[in-house]
Amino acid sequence: MKNRLHIGYLVMVTLITLFFFSTAHATEIPTENNENPNKTLQLTMEEKIADFEYMYDIFKDNFPLFAVKKRAYHIDWLGKKDEYKNRIRNTKNDAEFQQTMSGILVELENKHTCILGPEGYTQNCVIFNRLGDYAQPWLNVLHKPEVTSRYKVWSDKTINKISGDNGSIVMNKSCFKTDILEQNKIAYIRFFTFNSLNNNYENDRIPIAAFLKQIKNYSVLIIDVRGNGGGALQYWQQNIVAPLTSTELRAEYYGFLRGGRYLEPFIDAGEVKLHNIDELSQSTLEYFPPEVTSDFKYFCKNVISVLPQNVIGFTGKIYLLVDRQSYSAADTFASFAKSTKFATVVGERTGGDGIGAPIDMPIIALPNSGYIVRFPVGLGLNPDGSSNEEKCTQPDIIIPSHIGDTYENDIAIQELLKIIKAQHFDIIALAKESKRKAC
């Protein structure tokens, strides 16, 4: 495996976090090298078992979170191999096989580990087709004949089921909302996701910048990422941090990789500089989870750096509201904000799994069914040495994070306003007649 340094692609990590959950707005799936994309697929039992064995063997050597899951949830996923095979033997058709395999992956308690649905597959094709030579290992998997055939059939069935004769559903939900909680004093912006439509985070840059210019002289800005399941790191780096900082902000994280051969093409494409575990001193290892020395061959240092750009000139206090649904790229934002002091992080601990990955998540094409399986590439550690997947990002100030249907009913916002009042200035109570939605 090559040991080269390249940080540029780090910003693409977790770019595709949410697409697996969506089945709407389906587009045409590539059918290169696909002799009969419209055929009805039906697997034999031997093919189903072989697909599971293939995935199991790759996970055994490459999946980074087995020890975390055993410690946190008492899950011995590798030890349940025979049980999982028996579940698969009870499936009667391809749909049941897919559902059973998805259920087996759910037991790993990691939202990034899943079988991609039709929308997720299509979005992956679109994204990686834009990324040049770096994307070739992913495209090699996505464009396999058995994959394109499977997803053509699955996509057609999904479109017919959801859309009837119309053939598509158009999503038009904004990624963010802005508001003024106290005129000339407290501004508020909530990000529901870091994925904008068509994956174009630049679309939101102008309206976000306009709002930030409007409130540049305010004393407090509340940024709310509760319920934000992730998306593109570029979204918060360039749309939020860059215009609000006057100096470079930099955070560095350890990431650990198992060292299985399957990941080699993906790691090489990202030009990641890997180090052998034995390069770490014993005094350093004492702060890390015990599996670092027993289960992993390599480590890397992942740097997230944000430079000032189109600076607004905001000099007030920034608070970042988080909860257990702040996941992936939203967790990365929380960790970065806490590490760099960009913002005071408030709420409950995040959902985690946002740091330590040097490349986009690898994917597997199951050889018979053509289903695409995605999984995290590495074990990321918090600055204190704990596992980010296990301990997540802890806020600077812990308060309940319940989201209310109005600001008055939003416990977290009300608690944060009390903190702001105590630390900064008296706040005139929000007008009781205001029933503006908090979400």
Tab-separated table of C-alpha atoms in Angstrom:
chain	number	residue	atom	x	y	z
A	1	MET	CA	0.000	0.000	0.000
A	2	LYS	CA	1.374	3.378	-0.973
A	3	ASN	CA	2.151	5.885	1.774
A	4	ARG	CA	1.517	9.337	0.322
A	5	LEU	CA	0.100	12.543	1.779
A	6	HIS	CA	-2.934	14.207	0.317
A	7	ILE	CA	-5.416	16.238	2.371
A	8	GLY	CA	-7.542	17.704	-0.416
A	9	TYR	CA	-9.996	14.837	-0.560
A	10	LEU	CA	-10.668	14.884	3.167
A	11	VAL	CA	-13.360	17.492	2.647
A	12	MET	CA	-15.375	14.959	0.668
A	13	VAL	CA	-15.637	12.491	3.543
A	14	THR	CA	-19.291	11.902	4.567
A	15	LEU	CA	-20.470	13.624	1.409
A	16	ILE	CA	-23.050	10.923	0.887
A	17	THR	CA	-24.304	10.303	4.402
A	18	LEU	CA	-28.022	10.824	3.900
A	19	PHE	CA	-28.706	9.520	0.422
A	20	PHE	CA	-29.282	5.963	1.575
A	21	PHE	CA	-32.438	7.045	3.408
A	22	SER	CA	-34.121	8.675	0.416
A	23	THR	CA	-36.106	7.016	-2.349
A	24	ALA	CA	-37.394	10.153	-4.007
A	25	HIS	CA	-36.253	12.087	-7.092
A	26	ALA	CA	-34.790	9.019	-8.801
A	27	THR	CA	-32.820	9.570	-12.009
A	28	GLU	CA	-31.534	7.229	-14.682
A	29	ILE	CA	-28.958	4.701	-13.531
A	30	PRO	CA	-25.894	4.010	-15.715
A	31	THR	CA	-26.113	0.728	-17.629
A	32	GLU	CA	-22.619	0.392	-19.044
A	33	ASN	CA	-21.700	-3.220	-19.863
A	34	ASN	CA	-25.187	-4.360	-18.913
A	35	GLU	CA	-26.517	-6.784	-21.475
A	36	ASN	CA	-30.054	-6.985	-20.143
A	37	PRO	CA	-30.780	-4.360	-17.467
A	38	ASN	CA	-34.517	-5.048	-17.439
A	39	LYS	CA	-34.379	-8.743	-16.667
A	40	THR	CA	-36.078	-10.041	-13.529
A	41	LEU	CA	-33.389	-11.047	-11.042
A	42	GLN	CA	-33.810	-13.999	-8.706
A	43	LEU	CA	-30.985	-15.424	-6.610
A	44	THR	CA	-30.454	-19.045	-5.700
A	45	MET	CA	-29.868	-19.873	-2.052
A	46	GLU	CA	-26.235	-20.694	-2.848
A	47	GLU	CA	-25.800	-17.229	-4.376
A	48	LYS	CA	-27.310	-15.556	-1.328
A	49	ILE	CA	-25.028	-17.397	1.071
A	50	ALA	CA	-22.024	-16.673	-1.144
A	51	ASP	CA	-22.853	-12.957	-1.097
A	52	PHE	CA	-23.029	-12.962	2.681
A	53	GLU	CA	-19.737	-14.864	2.960
A	54	TYR	CA	-18.082	-12.368	0.610
A	55	MET	CA	-19.245	-9.401	2.680
A	56	TYR	CA	-18.399	-11.134	5.965
A	57	ASP	CA	-14.805	-11.835	4.892
A	58	ILE	CA	-14.248	-8.226	3.805
A	59	PHE	CA	-15.729	-6.909	7.037
A	60	LYS	CA	-13.618	-9.298	9.115
A	61	ASP	CA	-10.430	-7.713	7.782
A	62	ASN	CA	-11.526	-4.120	7.220
A	63	PHE	CA	-14.485	-3.032	9.367
A	64	PRO	CA	-13.032	-0.746	12.081
A	65	LEU	CA	-15.667	-0.782	14.828
A	66	PHE	CA	-16.062	-4.355	16.046
A	67	ALA	CA	-14.343	-3.716	19.376
A	68	VAL	CA	-16.319	-0.506	19.924
A	69	LYS	CA	-19.614	-2.310	19.352
A	70	LYS	CA	-18.653	-5.199	21.599
A	71	ARG	CA	-17.673	-2.786	24.351
A	72	ALA	CA	-20.637	-0.414	24.017
A	73	TYR	CA	-23.439	-2.773	22.972
A	74	HIS	CA	-22.100	-6.269	23.779
A	75	ILE	CA	-22.402	-7.122	20.079
A	76	ASP	CA	-20.260	-9.998	18.810
A	77	TRP	CA	-21.172	-9.578	15.152
A	78	LEU	CA	-18.430	-11.842	13.834
A	79	GLY	CA	-19.488	-14.561	16.265
A	80	LYS	CA	-23.038	-14.631	14.883
A	81	LYS	CA	-22.046	-15.837	11.431
A	82	ASP	CA	-24.021	-19.100	11.581
A	83	GLU	CA	-27.092	-17.316	12.923
A	84	TYR	CA	-26.964	-14.797	10.089
A	85	LYS	CA	-26.609	-17.550	7.492
A	86	ASN	CA	-29.675	-19.287	8.933
A	87	ARG	CA	-31.639	-16.055	8.612
A	88	ILE	CA	-30.643	-15.824	4.981
A	89	ARG	CA	-31.677	-19.449	4.366
A	90	ASN	CA	-35.178	-18.480	5.482
A	91	THR	CA	-35.539	-15.810	2.780
A	92	LYS	CA	-37.877	-16.655	-0.083
A	93	ASN	CA	-36.907	-14.040	-2.675
A	94	ASP	CA	-34.470	-11.247	-3.474
A	95	ALA	CA	-36.460	-8.613	-1.586
A	96	GLU	CA	-36.414	-10.688	1.592
A	97	PHE	CA	-32.699	-11.316	1.115
A	98	GLN	CA	-32.030	-7.567	0.832
A	99	GLN	CA	-34.146	-6.848	3.898
A	100	THR	CA	-32.442	-9.592	5.892
A	101	MET	CA	-28.979	-8.412	4.900
A	102	SER	CA	-29.939	-4.863	5.850
A	103	GLY	CA	-31.136	-6.130	9.236
A	104	ILE	CA	-27.843	-7.945	9.757
A	105	LEU	CA	-25.963	-4.709	9.065
A	106	VAL	CA	-28.250	-2.750	11.397
A	107	GLU	CA	-26.951	-4.931	14.244
A	108	LEU	CA	-23.594	-3.181	13.862
A	109	GLU	CA	-25.264	-0.043	15.279
A	110	ASN	CA	-23.627	2.245	12.722
A	111	LYS	CA	-25.721	4.440	10.439
A	112	HIS	CA	-23.003	4.573	7.811
A	113	THR	CA	-23.074	0.794	7.395
A	114	CYS	CA	-25.889	-0.152	5.064
A	115	ILE	CA	-27.029	-1.418	1.695
A	116	LEU	CA	-27.501	1.566	-0.588
A	117	GLY	CA	-31.017	2.043	-1.879
A	118	PRO	CA	-31.762	3.126	-5.457
A	119	GLU	CA	-31.505	6.840	-4.663
A	120	GLY	CA	-28.285	6.350	-2.736
A	121	TYR	CA	-26.805	4.371	-5.601
A	122	THR	CA	-27.759	7.016	-8.161
A	123	GLN	CA	-26.363	9.821	-6.031
A	124	ASN	CA	-23.101	7.921	-5.599
A	125	CYS	CA	-22.794	7.554	-9.360
A	126	VAL	CA	-23.401	11.273	-9.859
A	127	ILE	CA	-20.960	12.322	-7.137
A	128	PHE	CA	-18.071	10.052	-8.029
A	129	ASN	CA	-18.390	10.731	-11.747
A	130	ARG	CA	-17.442	14.329	-10.911
A	131	LEU	CA	-14.318	13.534	-8.938
A	132	GLY	CA	-11.807	12.460	-11.581
A	133	ASP	CA	-9.078	9.887	-11.023
A	134	TYR	CA	-9.635	9.811	-7.249
A	135	ALA	CA	-13.057	8.244	-7.747
A	136	GLN	CA	-11.982	5.328	-9.935
A	137	PRO	CA	-12.065	2.619	-7.216
A	138	TRP	CA	-15.627	3.626	-6.317
A	139	LEU	CA	-16.700	3.812	-9.969
A	140	ASN	CA	-15.196	0.388	-10.631
A	141	VAL	CA	-17.614	-0.992	-8.039
A	142	LEU	CA	-20.628	1.117	-9.013
A	143	HIS	CA	-20.396	0.220	-12.713
A	144	LYS	CA	-20.074	-3.549	-12.389
A	145	PRO	CA	-22.642	-5.263	-14.636
A	146	GLU	CA	-24.330	-7.115	-11.771
A	147	VAL	CA	-24.656	-3.800	-9.895
A	148	THR	CA	-26.136	-1.753	-12.730
A	149	SER	CA	-28.532	-4.583	-13.529
A	150	ARG	CA	-29.706	-4.868	-9.924
A	151	TYR	CA	-30.235	-1.163	-9.395
A	152	LYS	CA	-31.985	-0.687	-12.714
A	153	VAL	CA	-34.603	-3.238	-11.678
A	154	TRP	CA	-34.793	-1.935	-8.091
A	155	SER	CA	-35.065	1.676	-9.201
A	156	ASP	CA	-37.857	0.900	-11.682
A	157	LYS	CA	-39.834	-0.892	-8.989
A	158	THR	CA	-39.277	1.946	-6.515
A	159	ILE	CA	-40.378	4.629	-8.975
A	160	ASN	CA	-43.514	2.671	-9.884
A	161	LYS	CA	-44.379	2.049	-6.259
A	162	ILE	CA	-43.836	5.606	-5.050
A	163	SER	CA	-44.700	7.710	-8.042
A	164	GLY	CA	-47.219	5.743	-10.081
A	165	ASP	CA	-47.295	6.931	-13.685
A	166	ASN	CA	-45.568	10.197	-12.845
A	167	GLY	CA	-42.137	8.594	-12.624
A	168	SER	CA	-40.470	10.989	-10.175
A	169	ILE	CA	-40.886	12.966	-7.025
A	170	VAL	CA	-39.311	16.383	-6.619
A	171	MET	CA	-37.857	17.276	-3.236
A	172	ASN	CA	-37.757	20.947	-2.336
A	173	LYS	CA	-36.847	21.268	1.307
A	174	SER	CA	-34.469	23.998	2.360
A	175	CYS	CA	-31.312	23.016	4.198
A	176	PHE	CA	-31.582	25.882	6.667
A	177	LYS	CA	-33.779	28.532	8.249
A	178	THR	CA	-32.867	31.884	9.803
A	179	ASP	CA	-34.514	34.055	12.423
A	180	ILE	CA	-33.988	36.883	14.886
A	181	LEU	CA	-34.617	35.879	18.490
A	182	GLU	CA	-33.851	39.314	19.928
A	183	GLN	CA	-33.606	42.347	17.689
A	184	ASN	CA	-30.041	43.683	17.399
A	185	LYS	CA	-28.828	41.110	19.917
A	186	ILE	CA	-29.478	37.408	19.196
A	187	ALA	CA	-29.570	35.806	15.743
A	188	TYR	CA	-30.480	32.212	14.990
A	189	ILE	CA	-29.783	29.853	12.096
A	190	ARG	CA	-30.695	26.195	11.970
A	191	PHE	CA	-29.271	23.650	9.536
A	192	PHE	CA	-31.522	20.642	9.004
A	193	THR	CA	-28.895	18.931	6.853
A	194	PHE	CA	-25.582	19.683	5.166
A	195	ASN	CA	-26.864	18.211	1.906
A	196	SER	CA	-28.368	20.681	-0.531
A	197	LEU	CA	-30.381	19.592	-3.539
A	198	ASN	CA	-28.258	18.045	-6.293
A	199	ASN	CA	-25.423	18.027	-3.749
A	200	ASN	CA	-24.578	21.636	-4.606
A	201	TYR	CA	-23.702	23.292	-1.310
A	202	GLU	CA	-22.786	26.475	-3.174
A	203	ASN	CA	-26.475	27.187	-3.815
A	204	ASP	CA	-26.977	28.133	-0.175
A	205	ARG	CA	-23.870	30.298	0.149
A	206	ILE	CA	-25.452	33.551	-1.060
A	207	PRO	CA	-28.550	33.515	1.201
A	208	ILE	CA	-26.478	32.400	4.203
A	209	ALA	CA	-23.933	35.183	3.596
A	210	ALA	CA	-26.738	37.727	3.237
A	211	PHE	CA	-28.142	36.734	6.631
A	212	LEU	CA	-24.721	36.835	8.281
A	213	LYS	CA	-24.113	40.336	6.909
A	214	GLN	CA	-27.482	41.392	8.269
A	215	ILE	CA	-26.573	40.269	11.809
A	216	LYS	CA	-22.835	41.050	11.763
A	217	ASN	CA	-23.168	43.524	14.654
A	218	TYR	CA	-25.259	41.246	16.847
A	219	SER	CA	-23.875	40.065	20.177
A	220	VAL	CA	-24.815	36.389	19.799
A	221	LEU	CA	-25.312	33.920	16.962
A	222	ILE	CA	-26.938	30.561	17.711
A	223	ILE	CA	-26.207	27.842	15.155
A	224	ASP	CA	-28.537	24.861	15.552
A	225	VAL	CA	-27.631	21.449	14.093
A	226	ARG	CA	-29.958	19.328	16.199
A	227	GLY	CA	-31.385	16.539	14.089
A	228	ASN	CA	-28.792	17.138	11.359
A	229	GLY	CA	-27.718	13.733	10.043
A	230	GLY	CA	-24.739	14.997	8.065
A	231	GLY	CA	-23.767	15.610	4.465
A	232	ALA	CA	-20.799	17.448	2.994
A	233	LEU	CA	-18.013	18.863	5.147
A	234	GLN	CA	-17.637	21.654	2.598
A	235	TYR	CA	-21.093	22.890	3.497
A	236	TRP	CA	-20.249	24.020	7.014
A	237	GLN	CA	-16.588	24.766	6.253
A	238	GLN	CA	-17.264	27.228	3.451
A	239	ASN	CA	-20.783	28.457	4.214
A	240	ILE	CA	-20.479	28.888	7.986
A	241	VAL	CA	-16.934	28.829	9.363
A	242	ALA	CA	-15.003	30.578	6.569
A	243	PRO	CA	-17.063	33.804	6.595
A	244	LEU	CA	-17.220	33.903	10.403
A	245	THR	CA	-13.534	33.437	11.247
A	246	SER	CA	-10.771	36.008	10.858
A	247	THR	CA	-7.927	33.494	11.254
A	248	GLU	CA	-7.165	29.994	10.043
A	249	LEU	CA	-8.800	27.330	12.210
A	250	ARG	CA	-7.199	23.922	12.330
A	251	ALA	CA	-8.060	20.634	14.022
A	252	GLU	CA	-6.131	17.361	13.838
A	253	TYR	CA	-7.453	13.873	14.517
A	254	TYR	CA	-6.031	10.373	14.652
A	255	GLY	CA	-7.600	7.807	12.353
A	256	PHE	CA	-6.816	4.066	12.477
A	257	LEU	CA	-7.205	1.550	9.644
A	258	ARG	CA	-7.335	-2.223	9.903
A	259	GLY	CA	-5.056	-2.704	6.890
A	260	GLY	CA	-7.100	-5.256	4.950
A	261	ARG	CA	-6.270	-5.652	1.270
A	262	TYR	CA	-9.737	-4.713	0.048
A	263	LEU	CA	-9.211	-1.084	1.071
A	264	GLU	CA	-5.877	-0.656	-0.704
A	265	PRO	CA	-7.228	0.791	-3.993
A	266	PHE	CA	-9.394	3.289	-2.090
A	267	ILE	CA	-6.536	4.381	0.167
A	268	ASP	CA	-4.119	4.662	-2.760
A	269	ALA	CA	-6.592	6.805	-4.707
A	270	GLY	CA	-6.805	9.219	-1.777
A	271	GLU	CA	-3.026	9.389	-1.509
A	272	VAL	CA	-3.221	9.009	2.249
A	273	LYS	CA	-0.021	8.973	4.261
A	274	LEU	CA	-0.188	5.936	6.504
A	275	HIS	CA	2.067	5.131	9.455
A	276	ASN	CA	2.626	1.802	11.159
A	277	ILE	CA	1.145	1.486	14.626
A	278	ASP	CA	4.561	0.763	16.124
A	279	GLU	CA	5.548	4.369	15.350
A	280	LEU	CA	3.328	5.504	18.236
A	281	SER	CA	4.971	5.763	21.634
A	282	GLN	CA	3.692	3.739	24.556
A	283	SER	CA	2.827	6.918	26.444
A	284	THR	CA	0.612	8.009	23.539
A	285	LEU	CA	-1.068	4.622	23.213
A	286	GLU	CA	-2.105	4.741	26.878
A	287	TYR	CA	-4.725	7.332	25.977
A	288	PHE	CA	-6.169	5.279	23.103
A	289	PRO	CA	-8.688	2.398	23.087
A	290	PRO	CA	-7.019	-0.999	23.641
A	291	GLU	CA	-7.977	-2.335	20.200
A	292	VAL	CA	-5.700	0.192	18.515
A	293	THR	CA	-2.674	-2.043	19.086
A	294	SER	CA	-4.422	-5.385	18.607
A	295	ASP	CA	-6.759	-4.782	15.639
A	296	PHE	CA	-5.161	-2.045	13.529
A	297	LYS	CA	-2.049	-1.930	11.347
A	298	TYR	CA	-1.972	1.726	10.331
A	299	PHE	CA	-2.797	5.197	11.540
A	300	CYS	CA	-2.974	8.588	9.876
A	301	LYS	CA	-3.411	12.149	11.042
A	302	ASN	CA	-6.381	13.850	9.460
A	303	VAL	CA	-6.247	17.627	9.390
A	304	ILE	CA	-9.293	19.835	8.925
A	305	SER	CA	-8.265	23.400	8.151
A	306	VAL	CA	-10.564	26.306	7.331
A	307	LEU	CA	-9.214	29.632	6.064
A	308	PRO	CA	-11.106	32.937	6.269
A	309	GLN	CA	-13.026	33.664	3.088
A	310	ASN	CA	-15.498	36.443	2.293
A	311	VAL	CA	-15.248	37.430	5.937
A	312	ILE	CA	-18.361	39.024	7.395
A	313	GLY	CA	-16.687	40.718	10.357
A	314	PHE	CA	-18.877	39.127	13.019
A	315	THR	CA	-17.247	39.543	16.438
A	316	GLY	CA	-20.010	38.269	18.714
A	317	LYS	CA	-20.323	35.016	20.620
A	318	ILE	CA	-21.251	31.829	18.726
A	319	TYR	CA	-23.153	28.929	20.293
A	320	LEU	CA	-23.626	25.585	18.522
A	321	LEU	CA	-26.676	23.552	19.553
A	322	VAL	CA	-26.325	19.752	19.145
A	323	ASP	CA	-28.164	16.575	20.075
A	324	ARG	CA	-27.829	12.817	19.619
A	325	GLN	CA	-29.086	13.113	16.042
A	326	SER	CA	-26.216	15.441	15.082
A	327	TYR	CA	-24.346	12.806	13.130
A	328	SER	CA	-21.471	12.372	10.696
A	329	ALA	CA	-20.633	15.771	9.122
A	330	ALA	CA	-22.691	17.505	11.826
A	331	ASP	CA	-20.622	15.702	14.462
A	332	THR	CA	-17.460	16.758	12.627
A	333	PHE	CA	-18.658	20.353	12.813
A	334	ALA	CA	-19.306	20.042	16.553
A	335	SER	CA	-15.902	18.474	17.193
A	336	PHE	CA	-14.158	21.096	15.057
A	337	ALA	CA	-16.029	23.962	16.742
A	338	LYS	CA	-15.115	22.631	20.175
A	339	SER	CA	-11.473	21.909	19.337
A	340	THR	CA	-10.822	25.288	17.694
A	341	LYS	CA	-13.030	27.343	20.041
A	342	PHE	CA	-14.976	28.531	17.008
A	343	ALA	CA	-18.152	28.103	19.033
A	344	THR	CA	-19.333	26.988	22.454
A	345	VAL	CA	-21.024	23.625	21.931
A	346	VAL	CA	-24.270	23.281	23.875
A	347	GLY	CA	-26.816	20.475	24.247
A	348	GLU	CA	-26.378	16.714	24.538
A	349	ARG	CA	-23.648	14.569	23.093
A	350	THR	CA	-23.762	14.117	19.327
A	351	GLY	CA	-24.399	10.930	17.370
A	352	GLY	CA	-20.688	10.633	16.520
A	353	ASP	CA	-18.895	8.927	13.611
A	354	GLY	CA	-17.735	12.201	12.127
A	355	ILE	CA	-13.952	12.239	12.438
A	356	GLY	CA	-10.881	10.165	11.622
A	357	ALA	CA	-11.716	9.038	8.068
A	358	PRO	CA	-9.072	10.031	5.479
A	359	ILE	CA	-11.215	9.147	2.444
A	360	ASP	CA	-14.830	8.634	1.444
A	361	MET	CA	-16.471	5.495	2.747
A	362	PRO	CA	-15.541	2.369	0.768
A	363	ILE	CA	-18.219	0.299	-0.950
A	364	ILE	CA	-18.622	-3.391	-1.749
A	365	ALA	CA	-20.522	-4.926	-4.663
A	366	LEU	CA	-22.024	-8.236	-3.610
A	367	PRO	CA	-20.967	-10.501	-6.499
A	368	ASN	CA	-24.272	-12.292	-7.161
A	369	SER	CA	-27.007	-9.885	-6.095
A	370	GLY	CA	-25.215	-6.683	-7.094
A	371	TYR	CA	-26.309	-4.867	-3.938
A	372	ILE	CA	-23.875	-2.148	-2.811
A	373	VAL	CA	-22.756	-2.241	0.824
A	374	ARG	CA	-21.151	0.821	2.403
A	375	PHE	CA	-19.124	0.922	5.630
A	376	PRO	CA	-16.803	3.310	7.508
A	377	VAL	CA	-13.130	3.198	6.663
A	378	GLY	CA	-11.463	3.929	9.991
A	379	LEU	CA	-11.643	4.377	13.737
A	380	GLY	CA	-11.531	8.088	14.537
A	381	LEU	CA	-10.391	9.357	17.915
A	382	ASN	CA	-11.492	12.450	19.773
A	383	PRO	CA	-8.769	14.864	20.938
A	384	ASP	CA	-8.832	13.173	24.372
A	385	GLY	CA	-8.057	9.795	22.785
A	386	SER	CA	-11.525	8.269	23.098
A	387	SER	CA	-13.366	6.689	20.185
A	388	ASN	CA	-15.583	9.182	18.411
A	389	GLU	CA	-17.983	6.398	17.413
A	390	GLU	CA	-18.271	5.350	21.059
A	391	LYS	CA	-18.112	8.607	23.037
A	392	CYS	CA	-19.170	10.979	20.238
A	393	THR	CA	-18.597	14.716	20.797
A	394	GLN	CA	-19.428	15.948	24.273
A	395	PRO	CA	-20.756	19.513	24.500
A	396	ASP	CA	-19.030	22.249	26.474
A	397	ILE	CA	-22.314	22.935	28.251
A	398	ILE	CA	-24.845	20.140	28.808
A	399	ILE	CA	-28.514	21.037	28.578
A	400	PRO	CA	-31.631	19.133	27.435
A	401	SER	CA	-31.796	19.154	23.651
A	402	HIS	CA	-35.526	18.620	23.058
A	403	ILE	CA	-36.792	20.399	19.938
A	404	GLY	CA	-40.059	22.258	20.444
A	405	ASP	CA	-42.678	23.271	17.904
A	406	THR	CA	-42.140	26.935	18.850
A	407	TYR	CA	-39.206	28.766	20.373
A	408	GLU	CA	-41.156	29.147	23.606
A	409	ASN	CA	-41.651	25.379	23.780
A	410	ASP	CA	-38.088	24.570	22.793
A	411	ILE	CA	-36.376	23.604	26.048
A	412	ALA	CA	-32.858	23.828	24.629
A	413	ILE	CA	-33.335	27.311	23.200
A	414	GLN	CA	-34.952	28.567	26.392
A	415	GLU	CA	-32.131	27.115	28.500
A	416	LEU	CA	-29.538	28.616	26.187
A	417	LEU	CA	-31.218	32.040	26.383
A	418	LYS	CA	-30.892	31.855	30.163
A	419	ILE	CA	-27.183	31.077	29.806
A	420	ILE	CA	-26.718	33.962	27.395
A	421	LYS	CA	-28.553	36.297	29.744
A	422	ALA	CA	-26.319	35.279	32.633
A	423	GLN	CA	-23.100	35.538	30.652
A	424	HIS	CA	-23.674	38.486	28.340
A	425	PHE	CA	-26.636	40.801	28.813
A	426	ASP	CA	-30.253	41.028	29.867
A	427	ILE	CA	-32.545	39.651	27.229
A	428	ILE	CA	-35.993	41.028	26.735
A	429	ALA	CA	-38.343	38.044	26.853
A	430	LEU	CA	-39.473	36.749	23.507
A	431	ALA	CA	-42.903	38.104	22.628
A	432	LYS	CA	-45.451	35.572	23.794
A	433	GLU	CA	-47.623	36.125	20.776
A	434	SER	CA	-44.811	34.946	18.499
A	435	LYS	CA	-45.531	31.410	17.363
A	436	ARG	CA	-42.703	31.060	14.897
A	437	LYS	CA	-41.799	27.476	14.232
A	438	ALA	CA	-38.534	26.161	15.623
A	439	CYS	CA	-38.323	23.389	13.113
